[in-house]
Short mmCIF file of C-alpha atoms and ligand atoms in Angstrom, two decimals:
data_model
loop_
_atom_site.label_atom_id
_atom_site.label_comp_id
_atom_site.label_asym_id
_atom_site.label_seq_id
_atom_site.Cartn_x
_atom_site.Cartn_y
_atom_site.Cartn_z
CA MET C 1 168.55 153.03 222.81
CA ALA C 2 165.76 153.44 226.13
CA ARG C 3 167.45 153.97 228.79
CA GLU C 4 166.72 152.80 232.77
CA ASN C 5 164.40 154.90 234.14
CA THR C 6 161.72 153.21 235.78
CA ASN C 7 159.81 156.30 237.01
CA ASN C 8 159.39 158.13 234.10
CA ARG C 9 161.25 161.09 235.65
CA LYS C 10 161.93 164.19 233.94
CA ALA C 11 164.80 166.47 234.67
CA ILE C 12 166.53 170.06 233.43
CA MET C 13 170.35 169.26 232.98
CA VAL C 14 172.52 172.47 234.39
CA THR C 15 175.90 172.33 232.49
CA PRO C 16 177.26 175.25 234.08
CA GLU C 17 180.67 175.21 231.78
CA ALA C 18 178.73 175.57 228.81
CA CYS C 19 176.73 178.86 230.24
CA ILE C 20 177.93 182.33 229.08
CA GLY C 21 175.82 184.26 231.54
CA CYS C 22 173.57 185.62 228.93
CA ARG C 23 170.38 185.98 231.46
CA ALA C 24 168.01 184.56 228.36
CA CYS C 25 167.14 181.80 230.31
CA GLN C 26 166.00 184.59 233.66
CA VAL C 27 164.07 186.70 231.01
CA ALA C 28 162.20 183.86 229.14
CA CYS C 29 160.91 182.58 233.07
CA LYS C 30 159.89 185.84 233.51
CA SER C 31 158.34 186.15 230.52
CA TRP C 32 156.68 182.57 230.12
CA ASN C 33 155.54 182.87 234.16
CA GLN C 34 154.29 187.07 233.64
CA LEU C 35 156.57 187.94 236.26
CA SER C 36 157.32 191.74 237.53
CA GLY C 37 160.29 193.63 237.02
CA MET C 38 162.23 194.12 240.14
CA LYS C 39 164.28 197.05 240.98
CA THR C 40 167.64 196.55 241.85
CA LYS C 41 171.38 198.02 243.02
CA ASN C 42 174.59 197.26 240.90
CA ASN C 43 176.61 195.72 243.91
CA GLY C 44 179.81 194.92 242.08
CA THR C 45 178.95 192.03 240.33
CA TYR C 46 176.49 191.31 237.05
CA GLN C 47 175.08 188.50 238.87
CA ASN C 48 171.07 190.48 238.83
CA PRO C 49 168.79 189.87 240.67
CA PRO C 50 171.25 189.10 244.01
CA ASP C 51 168.88 186.54 244.72
CA LEU C 52 165.85 184.31 243.98
CA ALA C 53 162.50 186.58 244.90
CA SER C 54 158.96 186.25 244.17
CA SER C 55 159.78 187.85 240.63
CA ALA C 56 162.41 185.63 239.92
CA PHE C 57 162.72 182.06 239.99
CA ASN C 58 165.44 181.66 238.72
CA LEU C 59 168.85 183.53 238.51
CA ILE C 60 172.44 183.01 237.35
CA HIS C 61 174.78 182.57 239.78
CA PHE C 62 178.12 184.40 239.03
CA ARG C 63 180.82 183.00 240.71
CA GLU C 64 184.85 184.25 239.85
CA VAL C 65 186.96 181.25 241.27
CA PRO C 66 190.71 180.95 240.96
CA SER C 67 192.16 179.34 237.79
CA GLN C 68 195.74 178.13 237.46
CA GLU C 69 195.58 179.36 233.55
CA ASN C 70 193.69 183.05 233.44
CA PRO C 71 193.68 185.13 236.25
CA VAL C 72 189.95 184.44 237.16
CA ARG C 73 187.88 181.43 236.47
CA TRP C 74 183.97 182.61 236.10
CA LEU C 75 181.26 179.96 236.55
CA PHE C 76 177.89 180.54 235.85
CA VAL C 77 175.77 178.61 237.73
CA SER C 78 171.49 178.24 236.91
CA ARG C 79 169.84 178.19 240.42
CA ARG C 80 165.85 177.63 240.64
CA CYS C 81 164.14 175.08 242.58
CA MET C 82 165.90 171.46 242.34
CA HIS C 83 162.57 169.58 242.93
CA CYS C 84 164.22 166.74 244.92
CA ASP C 85 162.53 163.50 245.29
CA ASP C 86 162.79 163.97 248.77
CA ALA C 87 160.96 167.29 249.07
CA GLY C 88 161.22 168.80 252.71
CA CYS C 89 158.87 171.49 251.27
CA MET C 90 156.12 168.69 250.22
CA LYS C 91 156.98 166.70 253.77
CA ILE C 92 155.94 169.99 255.69
CA CYS C 93 153.31 171.51 253.94
CA PRO C 94 150.20 171.34 256.24
CA SER C 95 147.36 171.74 253.40
CA GLY C 96 148.70 169.82 250.72
CA ALA C 97 149.41 173.01 248.23
CA LEU C 98 152.78 171.49 247.23
CA PHE C 99 152.11 168.45 245.12
CA LYS C 100 154.76 166.11 241.85
CA THR C 101 154.16 166.35 238.81
CA ASN C 102 153.62 163.19 236.18
CA ASP C 103 156.86 164.28 235.88
CA GLY C 104 158.49 164.38 239.14
CA ALA C 105 158.85 167.96 239.80
CA VAL C 106 157.74 169.94 242.80
CA ALA C 107 154.80 171.87 241.84
CA TYR C 108 152.17 173.67 244.39
CA ASP C 109 147.94 174.93 243.76
CA ARG C 110 148.37 178.97 245.38
CA ASN C 111 144.89 178.38 246.06
CA LYS C 112 145.85 175.81 248.41
CA CYS C 113 148.86 177.94 250.14
CA ILE C 114 148.06 179.30 253.04
CA GLY C 115 150.96 181.11 253.71
CA CYS C 116 152.29 179.82 256.62
CA LYS C 117 155.52 179.40 255.37
CA LEU C 118 156.79 175.88 256.90
CA CYS C 119 158.03 175.05 253.17
CA VAL C 120 160.93 177.85 253.41
CA ASN C 121 162.37 176.42 256.55
CA ALA C 122 162.09 173.18 255.51
CA CYS C 123 163.99 173.49 251.94
CA PRO C 124 167.44 172.89 252.14
CA PHE C 125 168.08 175.07 248.98
CA ASP C 126 166.65 178.33 250.10
CA VAL C 127 164.02 178.21 247.17
CA PRO C 128 160.42 179.03 248.26
CA ARG C 129 159.31 182.93 248.16
CA TYR C 130 156.08 184.58 248.53
CA ASP C 131 154.38 186.94 246.70
CA ALA C 132 152.15 190.13 248.08
CA ASP C 133 149.27 188.09 248.51
CA ASN C 134 151.08 185.78 250.89
CA LYS C 135 151.43 182.90 248.45
CA ILE C 136 154.48 180.29 247.69
CA THR C 137 155.43 180.99 244.28
CA LYS C 138 158.98 179.36 242.99
CA CYS C 139 159.99 177.33 239.50
CA HIS C 140 157.56 174.85 238.96
CA GLN C 141 159.30 173.16 236.21
CA CYS C 142 157.17 174.34 233.27
CA SER C 143 154.32 171.85 234.10
CA ASP C 144 152.04 173.94 232.04
CA ARG C 145 154.05 173.55 229.54
CA THR C 146 155.81 169.98 229.77
CA ASN C 147 152.22 168.50 230.26
CA ALA C 148 151.44 169.91 226.64
CA GLY C 149 154.52 168.28 225.42
CA MET C 150 156.67 171.48 225.20
CA GLN C 151 160.10 172.27 226.79
CA PRO C 152 160.09 174.45 229.90
CA ALA C 153 160.82 177.95 228.84
CA CYS C 154 164.66 178.26 230.37
CA VAL C 155 165.36 175.34 228.37
CA LYS C 156 163.81 176.85 225.50
CA THR C 157 165.91 180.25 225.32
CA CYS C 158 168.69 178.62 226.12
CA PRO C 159 171.11 178.60 223.19
CA THR C 160 173.59 177.36 224.50
CA GLY C 161 172.46 173.73 225.69
CA ALA C 162 173.78 174.87 229.51
CA LEU C 163 169.97 173.85 230.04
CA LYS C 164 168.65 170.74 229.03
CA PHE C 165 165.44 169.01 229.33
CA GLY C 166 164.62 165.32 229.51
CA ASP C 167 164.51 161.78 230.97
CA ARG C 168 166.54 162.14 233.98
CA ALA C 169 168.30 158.78 233.62
CA GLU C 170 169.37 159.73 230.06
CA LEU C 171 170.93 163.00 230.54
CA ILE C 172 172.86 161.89 233.82
CA ASP C 173 174.28 158.86 231.72
CA ASP C 174 175.10 161.45 229.18
CA ALA C 175 176.64 164.28 231.06
CA LYS C 176 179.02 160.90 232.88
CA LYS C 177 179.51 160.13 228.78
CA ASP C 178 181.26 163.40 228.00
CA GLY C 179 183.74 163.48 230.68
CA PHE C 180 182.11 165.22 234.19
CA LYS C 181 183.15 164.36 236.91
CA THR C 182 180.23 164.88 239.46
CA ILE C 183 176.92 164.82 238.77
CA TYR C 184 175.42 167.20 241.98
CA GLY C 185 171.98 165.69 242.42
CA GLU C 186 172.32 162.11 241.17
CA LYS C 187 171.89 160.64 244.48
CA ASN C 188 170.92 163.78 246.84
CA LEU C 189 167.85 163.49 248.54
CA ASP C 190 167.12 160.41 246.64
CA GLY C 191 167.56 162.21 243.68
CA LEU C 192 167.02 165.91 242.45
CA GLY C 193 164.60 166.87 239.28
CA SER C 194 167.73 169.84 238.68
CA VAL C 195 171.09 168.26 238.21
CA TYR C 196 174.32 169.70 237.69
CA ALA C 197 177.03 168.38 235.60
CA PHE C 198 180.14 169.55 237.57
CA LYS C 199 183.84 169.51 236.33
CA ASP C 200 184.77 170.25 239.73
CA GLU C 201 183.97 170.33 243.69
CA PRO C 202 180.55 171.14 244.07
CA LYS C 203 181.67 173.65 246.39
CA LEU C 204 183.56 175.58 243.72
CA TYR C 205 180.17 176.27 242.36
CA GLY C 206 178.88 177.60 245.30
CA MET C 207 176.41 173.89 245.72
CA LYS C 208 176.43 172.56 249.44
CA GLU C 209 178.36 168.98 249.24
CA ASN C 210 175.89 167.19 251.74
CA PRO C 211 172.05 168.72 251.72
CA ALA C 212 169.43 167.16 253.98
CA ILE C 213 165.81 168.36 255.47
CA PRO C 214 166.17 169.70 259.06
CA ARG C 215 166.10 167.46 261.00
CA SER C 216 162.76 169.53 263.18
CA LEU C 217 160.83 168.99 260.20
CA VAL C 218 161.58 165.03 259.43
CA PHE C 219 159.91 164.73 263.02
CA TRP C 220 156.94 167.47 262.33
CA HIS C 221 156.03 165.35 259.24
CA ASN C 222 156.66 161.37 260.99
CA TYR C 223 154.66 162.69 264.49
CA LEU C 224 153.10 165.84 264.68
CA LYS C 225 151.60 166.38 261.31
CA PRO C 226 149.82 163.31 261.55
CA LEU C 227 147.92 164.70 265.12
CA SER C 228 147.24 167.64 263.65
CA VAL C 229 144.37 166.29 260.72
CA ILE C 230 142.96 163.95 263.84
CA GLY C 231 142.00 167.14 265.87
CA LEU C 232 144.55 169.84 266.28
CA GLY C 233 143.57 171.67 263.31
CA GLY C 234 146.85 171.74 260.07
CA VAL C 235 146.77 175.37 260.53
CA VAL C 236 146.91 175.87 264.33
CA ALA C 237 149.19 172.71 264.46
CA ALA C 238 151.75 174.09 261.95
CA ALA C 239 151.81 177.98 263.22
CA ALA C 240 152.47 176.14 266.45
CA PHE C 241 155.16 174.47 265.64
CA HIS C 242 156.67 177.06 263.26
CA TYR C 243 157.20 179.02 266.38
CA LEU C 244 158.88 176.16 268.94
CA ALA C 245 160.93 174.52 266.24
CA ILE C 246 161.91 177.56 264.39
CA GLY C 247 160.87 180.69 265.84
CA PRO C 248 158.90 183.83 264.35
CA HIS C 249 159.02 184.13 260.97
CA LYS C 250 161.57 186.60 259.44
CA GLU C 251 160.89 187.63 256.21
CA LYS C 252 163.38 188.30 253.20
CA ASP C 253 164.88 191.23 252.07
CA GLU C 254 162.86 191.84 248.06
CA GLU C 255 164.28 194.68 246.52
CA VAL C 256 160.83 195.32 244.49
S1 SF4 G 301 164.41 172.57 246.50
FE1 SF4 G 301 163.22 172.93 248.22
S2 SF4 G 301 161.64 174.06 247.18
FE2 SF4 G 301 162.50 173.10 245.27
S3 SF4 G 301 161.72 170.86 245.67
FE3 SF4 G 301 163.48 170.99 247.15
S4 SF4 G 301 162.82 170.82 249.33
FE4 SF4 G 301 160.98 172.40 247.61
S1 SF4 G 302 161.52 175.40 234.16
FE1 SF4 G 302 159.87 177.34 233.89
S2 SF4 G 302 158.97 178.22 236.61
FE2 SF4 G 302 161.52 176.79 236.03
S3 SF4 G 302 163.28 178.43 236.09
FE3 SF4 G 302 162.25 177.36 234.13
S4 SF4 G 302 161.44 178.91 232.68
FE4 SF4 G 302 161.19 179.00 235.32
S1 SF4 G 303 170.24 181.14 228.38
FE1 SF4 G 303 171.78 178.96 228.74
S2 SF4 G 303 173.78 180.38 228.68
FE2 SF4 G 303 172.35 181.51 228.61
S3 SF4 G 303 172.74 181.99 230.80
FE3 SF4 G 303 170.88 180.96 231.04
S4 SF4 G 303 172.00 179.01 231.65
FE4 SF4 G 303 173.34 180.50 230.64
#
């Protein structure tokens, strides 16, 4: 039966309880997007790489949390772009490099990226990274595959159904029927395109309870960005705003 989905929005549903931590999704993403390998160090966890990077659009966050039944409870939580409906990265971008796909995902045109890195500070989930050419990189929900009727590479590869792609409303309905207590992302930031089925509170899975776009960036979107179009020039206005509101940009440590 078709369910209500007024804006035709698609999503990836992540179910940590169904994930076995095999990280096939990480490999599939690298393979499809032709991302290079990274040299990393063993830091006492199976999580590898330690964080998202210009050549790692997704990763499995390994979390050890208290458990009454077992000595330890392991949670494997897939991290990637959340494809926010109210996307801070899109709001702040002065060059129009970020855009919504027909499925509601947030993709980008790297040729339009001017390397200002404002989107890094506007993202409540610390997602955008920059490649060696100073261009934005991140998960684009495999828009090149989904436009051709295929599943995202990570979803296609997942052997357990911990990742599912499809009609967003249907995925959320199904997770609720399966008894999941929290659907993270159902309402946050007007609805995320990466939604999570949780048995427990979001913080147990390492997720922010109330993700929000920084207020200073809303000010930029509402007042300064229109002025930059009139006369100041998008790049100059963006650079001035970056310095005044956020300070000099600090590079992320990436062991490449
Ligand atoms: S998670 Fe960050 S990068 Fe992804 S759409 Fe939301 S604001 Fe943009
Ligand atoms: S949807 Fe595509 S780009 Fe995004 S994490 Fe999965 S494989 Fe990578
Ligand atoms: S491929 Fe599926 S089961 Fe394996 S780590 Fe990724 S989400 Fe988990």
